[in-house]
Tab-separated table of C-alpha atoms and ligand atoms in Angstrom:
chain	number	residue	atom	x	y	z
A	1	MET	CA	-21.185	-26.349	-6.011
A	2	LEU	CA	-21.622	-26.203	-2.239
A	3	ASN	CA	-19.925	-29.584	-1.748
A	4	HIS	CA	-17.054	-28.545	-3.990
A	5	LEU	CA	-16.499	-25.295	-2.112
A	6	ALA	CA	-16.829	-26.978	1.274
A	7	ARG	CA	-14.112	-29.477	0.268
A	8	GLN	CA	-11.831	-26.656	-0.817
A	9	LEU	CA	-12.433	-24.794	2.417
A	10	ALA	CA	-11.701	-27.944	4.435
A	11	GLU	CA	-8.465	-28.329	2.522
A	12	ARG	CA	-7.445	-24.826	3.496
A	13	ASP	CA	-8.262	-25.578	7.104
A	14	ALA	CA	-6.135	-28.716	6.948
A	15	GLN	CA	-3.157	-26.710	5.671
A	16	ALA	CA	-3.671	-23.892	8.171
A	17	MET	CA	-4.220	-21.675	5.128
A	18	ARG	CA	-7.734	-20.452	5.888
A	19	ARG	CA	-7.778	-16.667	6.082
A	20	ARG	CA	-9.999	-15.189	8.700
A	21	ARG	CA	-11.248	-11.762	9.545
A	22	ARG	CA	-11.183	-10.332	12.999
A	23	VAL	CA	-13.623	-7.730	14.166
A	24	THR	CA	-12.185	-4.533	15.555
A	25	GLU	CA	-14.556	-2.810	17.946
A	26	THR	CA	-12.720	0.502	18.068
A	27	ALA	CA	-11.406	3.123	15.639
A	28	CYS	CA	-8.150	2.485	13.775
A	29	ALA	CA	-5.473	3.225	16.383
A	30	PRO	CA	-2.515	1.421	17.965
A	31	GLN	CA	-4.668	0.205	20.857
A	32	GLN	CA	-7.317	-2.095	19.390
A	33	HIS	CA	-10.267	-3.846	21.005
A	34	VAL	CA	-10.431	-6.999	18.897
A	35	SER	CA	-13.001	-9.791	18.707
A	36	PRO	CA	-12.273	-13.187	17.184
A	37	SER	CA	-13.596	-14.196	13.791
A	38	ASP	CA	-17.358	-14.045	13.254
A	39	ASP	CA	-17.288	-15.848	9.900
A	40	GLY	CA	-17.553	-19.500	10.747
A	41	GLY	CA	-15.694	-19.714	14.028
A	42	HIS	CA	-12.385	-20.784	12.563
A	43	ALA	CA	-10.269	-18.728	14.922
A	44	THR	CA	-6.909	-20.430	15.465
A	45	ASP	CA	-7.483	-20.047	19.175
A	46	PRO	CA	-11.079	-21.146	19.831
A	47	ALA	CA	-10.880	-19.798	23.343
A	48	ALA	CA	-10.021	-16.330	22.069
A	49	ALA	CA	-12.191	-13.699	23.694
A	50	PRO	CA	-12.397	-10.016	22.772
A	51	ARG	CA	-9.245	-8.369	23.987
A	52	GLU	CA	-7.060	-5.326	23.933
A	53	LEU	CA	-4.150	-5.597	21.532
A	54	LEU	CA	-1.368	-3.195	20.634
A	55	ALA	CA	-1.501	-3.309	16.830
A	56	PHE	CA	1.329	-3.030	14.319
A	57	CYS	CA	-0.783	-3.928	11.289
A	58	SER	CA	-2.405	-0.880	9.788
A	59	ASN	CA	-1.251	1.264	6.882
A	60	ASP	CA	-2.434	4.379	8.721
A	61	TYR	CA	1.183	5.564	8.690
A	62	LEU	CA	0.530	9.098	9.886
A	63	GLY	CA	-2.177	8.207	12.411
A	64	LEU	CA	-4.824	10.272	10.619
A	65	ALA	CA	-7.602	7.647	10.383
A	66	ASN	CA	-9.099	8.791	13.654
A	67	HIS	CA	-7.981	12.438	13.629
A	68	PRO	CA	-10.517	14.833	15.201
A	69	ALA	CA	-10.099	17.401	12.403
A	70	LEU	CA	-10.916	14.751	9.806
A	71	ILE	CA	-13.912	13.438	11.728
A	72	GLU	CA	-15.155	17.012	11.824
A	73	ALA	CA	-14.422	17.427	8.092
A	74	TRP	CA	-16.449	14.294	7.322
A	75	ALA	CA	-19.415	15.699	9.258
A	76	GLU	CA	-19.052	19.038	7.492
A	77	GLY	CA	-18.786	17.298	4.111
A	78	ALA	CA	-21.958	15.363	4.834
A	79	ARG	CA	-23.787	18.572	5.763
A	80	LEU	CA	-22.578	20.287	2.570
A	81	TYR	CA	-22.956	17.450	0.065
A	82	GLY	CA	-24.913	14.633	1.753
A	83	VAL	CA	-23.467	11.185	2.240
A	84	GLY	CA	-23.950	9.553	-1.158
A	85	SER	CA	-22.931	10.709	-4.638
A	86	GLY	CA	-25.992	9.082	-6.236
A	87	ALA	CA	-24.378	8.204	-9.567
A	88	SER	CA	-21.169	7.625	-11.462
A	89	HIS	CA	-18.874	10.558	-12.263
A	90	LEU	CA	-20.032	10.817	-15.877
A	91	ILE	CA	-23.729	10.829	-14.991
A	92	SER	CA	-24.289	13.157	-12.031
A	93	GLY	CA	-22.050	11.887	-9.226
A	94	HIS	CA	-19.084	14.227	-9.803
A	95	SER	CA	-19.491	16.806	-7.043
A	96	ARG	CA	-17.643	20.032	-6.360
A	97	ALA	CA	-15.899	18.143	-3.532
A	98	HIS	CA	-14.400	15.661	-6.034
A	99	ALA	CA	-13.372	18.471	-8.393
A	100	LEU	CA	-11.626	20.390	-5.603
A	101	LEU	CA	-9.896	17.245	-4.338
A	102	GLU	CA	-8.551	16.564	-7.826
A	103	ASP	CA	-7.264	20.148	-8.054
A	104	ASP	CA	-5.515	19.758	-4.685
A	105	LEU	CA	-3.910	16.460	-5.709
A	106	ALA	CA	-2.727	17.907	-9.028
A	107	ASP	CA	-1.252	20.888	-7.197
A	108	MET	CA	0.540	18.568	-4.788
A	109	LEU	CA	2.125	16.496	-7.577
A	110	SER	CA	2.818	19.460	-9.887
A	111	PRO	CA	6.548	19.696	-9.022
A	112	HIS	CA	6.992	16.205	-10.457
A	113	LEU	CA	4.475	15.885	-13.279
A	114	PRO	CA	4.339	18.517	-16.046
A	115	GLU	CA	0.841	19.620	-17.134
A	116	VAL	CA	-0.560	17.430	-14.392
A	117	ARG	CA	-4.179	16.613	-13.713
A	118	ALA	CA	-5.532	14.163	-11.145
A	119	LEU	CA	-8.472	11.779	-11.207
A	120	SER	CA	-10.008	10.449	-7.987
A	121	PHE	CA	-11.276	6.894	-7.442
A	122	GLY	CA	-13.209	5.037	-4.771
A	123	THR	CA	-10.344	2.582	-4.153
A	124	GLY	CA	-6.778	1.952	-5.267
A	125	TYR	CA	-7.737	-1.427	-6.674
A	126	LEU	CA	-10.177	0.282	-9.025
A	127	ALA	CA	-7.651	2.974	-9.941
A	128	ASN	CA	-5.117	0.371	-11.049
A	129	LEU	CA	-7.696	-1.587	-13.054
A	130	ALA	CA	-8.844	1.636	-14.710
A	131	LEU	CA	-5.359	2.870	-15.505
A	132	LEU	CA	-3.894	-0.326	-16.922
A	133	THR	CA	-6.962	-1.315	-18.948
A	134	ALA	CA	-7.321	2.184	-20.417
A	135	LEU	CA	-3.651	2.488	-21.417
A	136	GLY	CA	-2.927	-1.174	-22.105
A	137	ASP	CA	-4.403	-1.709	-25.563
A	138	GLU	CA	-3.275	-4.309	-28.141
A	139	GLN	CA	-0.452	-2.023	-29.287
A	140	THR	CA	1.054	-1.790	-25.806
A	141	SER	CA	3.347	-4.010	-23.708
A	142	ILE	CA	3.198	-3.932	-19.912
A	143	TYR	CA	6.304	-4.775	-17.810
A	144	SER	CA	5.694	-5.437	-14.110
A	145	ASP	CA	8.036	-6.088	-11.192
A	146	VAL	CA	7.177	-9.547	-9.866
A	147	LEU	CA	6.529	-8.156	-6.373
A	148	ASN	CA	3.991	-5.567	-7.519
A	149	HIS	CA	0.630	-5.346	-5.785
A	150	ALA	CA	-2.103	-7.794	-6.849
A	151	SER	CA	-4.249	-4.965	-8.256
A	152	LEU	CA	-1.522	-4.098	-10.770
A	153	PHE	CA	-1.370	-7.712	-11.921
A	154	ASP	CA	-5.137	-7.898	-12.170
A	155	GLY	CA	-5.156	-4.674	-14.197
A	156	ALA	CA	-2.468	-6.011	-16.533
A	157	ARG	CA	-4.352	-9.302	-16.933
A	158	LEU	CA	-7.586	-7.510	-17.760
A	159	ALA	CA	-5.871	-5.212	-20.258
A	160	LYS	CA	-5.509	-6.214	-23.920
A	161	ALA	CA	-1.776	-5.481	-23.777
A	162	ALA	CA	0.927	-8.152	-23.770
A	163	ALA	CA	1.969	-8.484	-20.121
A	164	TYR	CA	5.470	-9.421	-18.924
A	165	THR	CA	6.920	-9.818	-15.460
A	166	TYR	CA	10.535	-9.087	-14.538
A	167	PRO	CA	12.347	-10.314	-11.392
A	168	HIS	CA	12.350	-7.922	-8.434
A	169	HIS	CA	14.520	-4.855	-9.226
A	170	ASP	CA	16.042	-6.651	-12.247
A	171	LEU	CA	16.910	-3.613	-14.348
A	172	ALA	CA	19.135	-5.591	-16.721
A	173	GLY	CA	16.361	-8.095	-17.362
A	174	LEU	CA	13.881	-5.287	-17.918
A	175	GLU	CA	16.285	-3.609	-20.326
A	176	ARG	CA	16.581	-6.813	-22.390
A	177	ARG	CA	12.803	-7.142	-22.545
A	178	LEU	CA	12.360	-3.493	-23.557
A	179	ALA	CA	15.011	-3.856	-26.259
A	180	ALA	CA	13.121	-6.834	-27.694
A	181	CYS	CA	9.729	-5.094	-27.527
A	182	ARG	CA	7.859	-4.785	-30.846
A	183	THR	CA	4.759	-2.826	-29.797
A	184	PRO	CA	4.677	0.956	-30.331
A	185	ARG	CA	3.823	1.678	-26.688
A	186	LYS	CA	5.369	0.339	-23.454
A	187	LEU	CA	4.422	0.706	-19.818
A	188	ILE	CA	6.815	-0.066	-16.958
A	189	VAL	CA	4.716	-0.706	-13.858
A	190	THR	CA	6.066	-0.704	-10.316
A	191	ASP	CA	5.111	-0.278	-6.695
A	192	GLY	CA	6.906	2.813	-5.304
A	193	VAL	CA	7.349	1.126	-1.906
A	194	PHE	CA	6.851	-2.635	-2.117
A	195	SER	CA	4.074	-3.587	0.233
A	196	MET	CA	5.455	-6.840	1.678
A	197	ASP	CA	9.156	-5.888	1.784
A	198	GLY	CA	9.057	-2.142	2.390
A	199	ASP	CA	11.871	-1.489	-0.089
A	200	LEU	CA	11.808	1.337	-2.633
A	201	ALA	CA	11.594	0.831	-6.386
A	202	ARG	CA	14.593	2.164	-8.315
A	203	VAL	CA	12.414	4.780	-9.951
A	204	PRO	CA	15.248	6.977	-11.337
A	205	GLU	CA	16.727	3.973	-13.158
A	206	LEU	CA	13.302	2.885	-14.386
A	207	LEU	CA	12.687	6.391	-15.716
A	208	ALA	CA	16.080	6.395	-17.453
A	209	LEU	CA	15.142	3.109	-19.165
A	210	ALA	CA	11.781	4.595	-20.124
A	211	GLU	CA	13.514	7.544	-21.748
A	212	ARG	CA	15.886	5.272	-23.647
A	213	PHE	CA	13.174	2.959	-24.920
A	214	ASP	CA	10.336	5.469	-25.290
A	215	ALA	CA	8.333	3.826	-22.493
A	216	TRP	CA	6.192	5.237	-19.648
A	217	VAL	CA	6.477	4.507	-15.936
A	218	VAL	CA	3.458	3.829	-13.736
A	219	VAL	CA	4.393	4.219	-10.076
A	220	ASP	CA	1.910	2.879	-7.514
A	221	ASP	CA	2.752	5.035	-4.503
A	222	ALA	CA	0.239	3.472	-2.091
A	223	HIS	CA	2.858	3.266	0.675
A	224	GLY	CA	4.881	6.382	-0.157
A	225	PHE	CA	2.233	9.037	-0.645
A	226	GLY	CA	1.906	11.125	2.529
A	227	VAL	CA	5.016	9.578	4.068
A	228	LEU	CA	7.958	10.144	1.722
A	229	GLY	CA	9.349	13.308	0.213
A	230	GLU	CA	8.734	16.975	0.778
A	231	GLN	CA	5.254	17.659	2.177
A	232	GLY	CA	4.553	13.935	1.850
A	233	ARG	CA	4.363	14.149	-1.940
A	234	GLY	CA	5.679	10.612	-2.122
A	235	VAL	CA	8.330	8.598	-3.860
A	236	LEU	CA	8.711	10.950	-6.852
A	237	SER	CA	9.616	13.743	-4.439
A	238	HIS	CA	11.901	11.406	-2.469
A	239	PHE	CA	13.932	10.868	-5.654
A	240	GLY	CA	13.492	14.434	-6.945
A	241	LEU	CA	12.054	13.296	-10.291
A	242	ARG	CA	10.106	15.273	-12.864
A	243	SER	CA	8.969	13.885	-16.210
A	244	GLU	CA	5.859	13.648	-18.338
A	245	ARG	CA	6.677	9.958	-18.708
A	246	LEU	CA	5.717	9.420	-15.063
A	247	ILE	CA	2.210	8.358	-14.120
A	248	CYS	CA	1.591	8.402	-10.373
A	249	MET	CA	-1.127	6.386	-8.693
A	250	GLY	CA	-1.634	6.862	-4.965
A	251	THR	CA	-4.071	5.517	-2.410
A	252	LEU	CA	-5.849	7.672	0.138
A	253	GLY	CA	-6.855	5.016	2.671
A	254	LYS	CA	-3.314	4.511	3.966
A	255	ALA	CA	-1.243	7.514	5.069
A	256	ALA	CA	-4.081	9.878	4.122
A	257	GLY	CA	-6.208	7.990	6.637
A	258	VAL	CA	-9.544	8.049	4.811
A	259	GLY	CA	-10.138	5.996	1.650
A	260	GLY	CA	-10.037	6.214	-2.106
A	261	ALA	CA	-7.196	6.755	-4.529
A	262	PHE	CA	-6.027	8.879	-7.419
A	263	VAL	CA	-4.098	8.831	-10.655
A	264	ALA	CA	-2.017	11.935	-11.409
A	265	ALA	CA	-0.454	12.338	-14.839
A	266	HIS	CA	-0.218	14.555	-17.904
A	267	ARG	CA	-3.683	15.935	-18.599
A	268	THR	CA	-3.988	14.064	-21.891
A	269	ILE	CA	-3.691	10.767	-20.029
A	270	ILE	CA	-6.321	11.827	-17.512
A	271	ASP	CA	-8.652	12.985	-20.304
A	272	TRP	CA	-8.281	9.553	-21.907
A	273	LEU	CA	-9.028	7.733	-18.642
A	274	VAL	CA	-12.257	9.709	-18.218
A	275	GLN	CA	-13.316	8.708	-21.736
A	276	SER	CA	-12.325	5.076	-21.712
A	277	ALA	CA	-11.546	3.539	-18.317
A	278	ARG	CA	-14.407	1.162	-17.577
A	279	ALA	CA	-13.434	0.860	-13.903
A	280	TYR	CA	-13.868	4.636	-13.695
A	281	ILE	CA	-16.969	5.019	-15.837
A	282	TYR	CA	-19.115	2.156	-14.576
A	283	THR	CA	-18.958	2.678	-10.842
A	284	THR	CA	-20.722	5.048	-8.479
A	285	ALA	CA	-18.597	8.004	-7.437
A	286	ALA	CA	-17.257	7.759	-3.885
A	287	PRO	CA	-19.213	9.746	-1.285
A	288	PRO	CA	-18.520	13.476	-1.723
A	289	ALA	CA	-18.134	13.749	2.056
A	290	MET	CA	-15.138	11.437	1.682
A	291	ALA	CA	-13.614	13.723	-0.955
A	292	HIS	CA	-14.222	16.705	1.318
A	293	THR	CA	-12.511	14.878	4.195
A	294	LEU	CA	-9.564	14.018	1.968
A	295	ARG	CA	-8.997	17.703	1.219
A	296	ALA	CA	-8.626	18.299	4.962
A	297	SER	CA	-6.280	15.320	5.168
A	298	LEU	CA	-4.068	16.718	2.390
A	299	ARG	CA	-3.853	20.032	4.254
A	300	LEU	CA	-2.631	18.183	7.355
A	301	ILE	CA	-0.181	16.073	5.333
A	302	ARG	CA	1.337	19.108	3.609
A	303	GLY	CA	1.472	21.335	6.698
A	304	ALA	CA	3.524	21.549	9.876
A	305	GLU	CA	1.541	18.730	11.503
A	306	GLY	CA	2.412	16.437	8.624
A	307	ASP	CA	6.096	17.287	9.055
A	308	GLN	CA	5.907	16.534	12.780
A	309	ARG	CA	4.143	13.235	12.191
A	310	ARG	CA	6.658	12.187	9.533
A	311	GLN	CA	9.529	13.076	11.832
A	312	HIS	CA	8.045	11.123	14.734
A	313	LEU	CA	7.456	8.140	12.438
A	314	GLY	CA	11.089	8.330	11.293
A	315	GLU	CA	12.228	8.257	14.925
A	316	LEU	CA	10.100	5.180	15.631
A	317	ILE	CA	11.548	3.406	12.580
A	318	GLY	CA	15.051	4.233	13.823
A	319	ALA	CA	14.208	2.968	17.316
A	320	LEU	CA	12.868	-0.335	15.996
A	321	ARG	CA	15.834	-0.951	13.704
A	322	GLY	CA	18.371	0.177	16.262
A	323	GLY	CA	16.752	-1.849	19.049
A	324	TRP	CA	16.040	-5.164	17.362
A	325	PRO	CA	19.246	-7.177	17.855
A	326	ALA	CA	20.013	-5.290	21.047
A	327	ALA	CA	16.618	-6.249	22.482
A	328	LEU	CA	17.420	-9.891	21.881
A	329	ALA	CA	20.861	-9.588	23.398
A	330	ALA	CA	19.431	-7.895	26.467
A	331	SER	CA	16.615	-10.399	26.976
A	332	PRO	CA	17.153	-13.081	29.642
A	333	GLY	CA	19.672	-15.592	28.330
A	334	GLY	CA	20.651	-13.385	25.409
A	335	THR	CA	23.979	-14.374	23.958
A	336	GLY	CA	24.986	-11.184	22.176
A	337	ALA	CA	23.432	-9.229	19.382
A	338	ALA	CA	24.890	-11.093	16.419
A	339	ALA	CA	24.139	-14.604	17.632
A	340	ALA	CA	20.841	-13.486	19.035
A	341	THR	CA	19.137	-12.650	15.751
A	342	GLY	CA	19.222	-16.362	14.896
A	343	GLY	CA	18.262	-15.970	11.249
A	344	TRP	CA	15.350	-13.645	11.942
A	345	HIS	CA	16.129	-10.361	10.243
A	346	LEU	CA	14.538	-7.049	9.354
A	347	THR	CA	14.590	-6.225	5.641
A	348	ASP	CA	16.925	-3.430	4.616
A	349	THR	CA	14.557	-0.468	4.449
A	350	ARG	CA	13.821	2.769	6.278
A	351	THR	CA	10.134	2.934	5.358
A	352	ALA	CA	7.207	2.430	7.744
A	353	ILE	CA	6.926	-1.177	6.516
A	354	GLN	CA	9.467	-3.133	8.599
A	355	PRO	CA	9.048	-6.841	7.813
A	356	LEU	CA	10.825	-9.289	10.082
A	357	ILE	CA	11.700	-12.337	7.990
A	358	VAL	CA	11.448	-15.506	10.059
A	359	GLY	CA	11.476	-18.242	7.371
A	360	GLY	CA	8.853	-20.980	7.439
A	361	SER	CA	5.086	-20.523	7.549
A	362	ALA	CA	4.676	-22.429	10.797
A	363	GLU	CA	7.451	-20.368	12.373
A	364	ALA	CA	5.762	-17.130	11.296
A	365	LEU	CA	2.414	-18.278	12.682
A	366	ALA	CA	4.066	-19.319	15.946
A	367	ALA	CA	5.798	-15.945	16.148
A	368	ALA	CA	2.530	-14.077	15.616
A	369	ALA	CA	0.846	-16.252	18.245
A	370	ALA	CA	3.686	-15.623	20.689
A	371	LEU	CA	3.259	-11.886	20.164
A	372	GLU	CA	-0.478	-12.117	20.572
A	373	SER	CA	-0.141	-13.950	23.849
A	374	GLN	CA	1.809	-10.891	24.987
A	375	GLY	CA	-0.961	-8.548	23.845
A	376	LEU	CA	0.496	-7.529	20.477
A	377	TRP	CA	-1.072	-7.834	17.050
A	378	VAL	CA	1.385	-8.281	14.168
A	379	PRO	CA	0.244	-10.158	11.066
A	380	ALA	CA	2.133	-13.236	9.812
A	381	ILE	CA	2.467	-13.104	6.019
A	382	ARG	CA	3.038	-16.479	4.392
A	383	PRO	CA	3.450	-17.954	0.920
A	384	PRO	CA	1.905	-17.606	-1.614
A	385	THR	CA	1.714	-13.898	-0.724
A	386	VAL	CA	5.512	-13.948	-0.261
A	387	PRO	CA	8.143	-16.367	-1.678
A	388	ALA	CA	8.575	-19.758	0.004
A	389	GLY	CA	10.989	-19.650	2.919
A	390	SER	CA	10.444	-15.935	3.529
A	391	ALA	CA	7.362	-15.994	5.750
A	392	ARG	CA	7.444	-12.935	7.920
A	393	LEU	CA	5.926	-10.723	10.516
A	394	ARG	CA	4.805	-7.620	8.628
A	395	ILE	CA	5.403	-4.895	11.169
A	396	THR	CA	4.028	-1.507	10.211
A	397	LEU	CA	4.673	1.597	12.249
A	398	SER	CA	2.478	4.665	12.519
A	399	ALA	CA	2.978	8.164	13.837
A	400	ALA	CA	0.187	7.223	16.257
A	401	HIS	CA	2.579	4.816	17.999
A	402	SER	CA	4.664	6.047	20.915
A	403	ALA	CA	8.306	5.300	21.659
A	404	GLY	CA	6.995	3.098	24.503
A	405	ASP	CA	4.908	1.078	22.032
A	406	VAL	CA	8.036	0.281	20.024
A	407	GLU	CA	9.877	-0.721	23.216
A	408	ARG	CA	7.032	-3.102	24.038
A	409	LEU	CA	7.236	-4.555	20.545
A	410	LEU	CA	10.986	-5.090	20.823
A	411	ALA	CA	10.662	-6.828	24.183
A	412	ALA	CA	7.846	-9.052	22.902
A	413	LEU	CA	9.826	-9.927	19.762
A	414	ALA	CA	12.737	-11.033	21.902
A	415	VAL	CA	10.438	-13.391	23.816
A	416	ALA	CA	8.850	-14.653	20.572
A	417	ALA	CA	12.260	-15.330	19.037
A	418	ARG	CA	13.274	-17.299	22.105
A	419	THR	CA	9.985	-19.268	22.161
A	420	ALA	CA	10.345	-20.131	18.481
A	421	GLY	CA	13.866	-21.339	19.007
A	422	ALA	CA	15.403	-18.666	16.794
A	423	LEU	CA	17.973	-18.120	19.519
A	424	ALA	CA	21.038	-20.293	19.848
B	501	PLP	C1	-3.351	-1.054	-0.829
B	501	PLP	C2	-2.750	-1.045	-2.168
B	501	PLP	C3	-3.528	-0.898	-3.323
B	501	PLP	C4	-5.027	-0.909	-3.287
B	501	PLP	O1	-5.546	0.260	-2.735
B	501	PLP	P1	-6.964	0.214	-2.030
B	501	PLP	O2	-7.347	1.632	-1.898
B	501	PLP	O3	-6.765	-0.484	-0.726
B	501	PLP	O4	-7.886	-0.554	-2.933
B	501	PLP	C5	-2.887	-0.787	-4.534
B	501	PLP	N1	-1.546	-0.858	-4.614
B	501	PLP	C6	-0.770	-1.040	-3.529
B	501	PLP	C7	0.717	-1.108	-3.689
B	501	PLP	C8	-1.347	-1.152	-2.279
B	501	PLP	O5	-0.587	-1.354	-1.212
């Protein structure tokens, strides 16, 4: 066993495919104090010492992960409820803090989901396993966009349902599959905002198909909840949708800044999850102090501060998109905006996920290294996580960034593009 694993690990090293963790010494914020890997010393740069990096990696889109009011709420939650739940929800771990959080989440989604209830989870991965295994019985077919999050695929695989994948946004292909479906129940499953491309699912069209074919739509709003729509209600609010056929899953460790996740849906669905979802039943309830903190986070998200943070984030997104080719053109030796982009391009999206497609894996790694040498931390995402030939820098913006941070990023990208030979 050990020899076998060691060979496989060596193979990954040889292909520059070994993933490594880096240790952050400071709270989640744009300015990070980062140490190299501590898990076997396979840092790409062996000389790397702890250093200050300006990070564009986190999903803390509103900059709440280190918010003083939430730190205070966590301390208050710990004083009120202790730090551990002690048991699963169905034994004795379901505290008043969890119950109130679920009420708040249901209230927040109520414009979009009739007779809504919400169920809280320790992580989004668990929520998706719970949801798809509980609804995906032998009499159900599950249809997933090929770019959905891994947890949705794992949930579909673990479910007893027949699972199908349709090409990204391929509504016509999905329609053909739905028309051919022979099971009494059908689930269409989609990310709301796709995590590696930042584009939005065509939820109104998916819902129209669901109505035509008597299907249900599961929307994983991990990257939309808190950011999109009125009061940060997410992608359903962005599109102004309301239907009992919608099932909304959201995560609370991204824009909400804390951790955990929820499923919000018609109360009959939630009742069924509580009875039957193994990934809900057989796991210890998340710390009640976390649920208490999340209630404070939702108040921030829905209030004036949330509006300000969303507006600032929108301005940063505009500055990045508006400045990208111009930054290249203005850099020393720039030859004009159009020529300057040299095949590197931002995907067509206005969300906080702004991937810069650079092409090959080696090129993406070189680009990330060029940014790091300038003090910036932007992750390179390579196949198999993304399709071959579309390796990218996955830039994420946060309301915690300043306009100056985005200017620094643009200038560093221009240098990286030149170093990598993306410029004519
Ligand atoms: C992050 C993410 C998840 C998993 O949520 P966790 O709380 O991190 O486990 C699920 N779906 C999508 C689309 C995500 O981006």
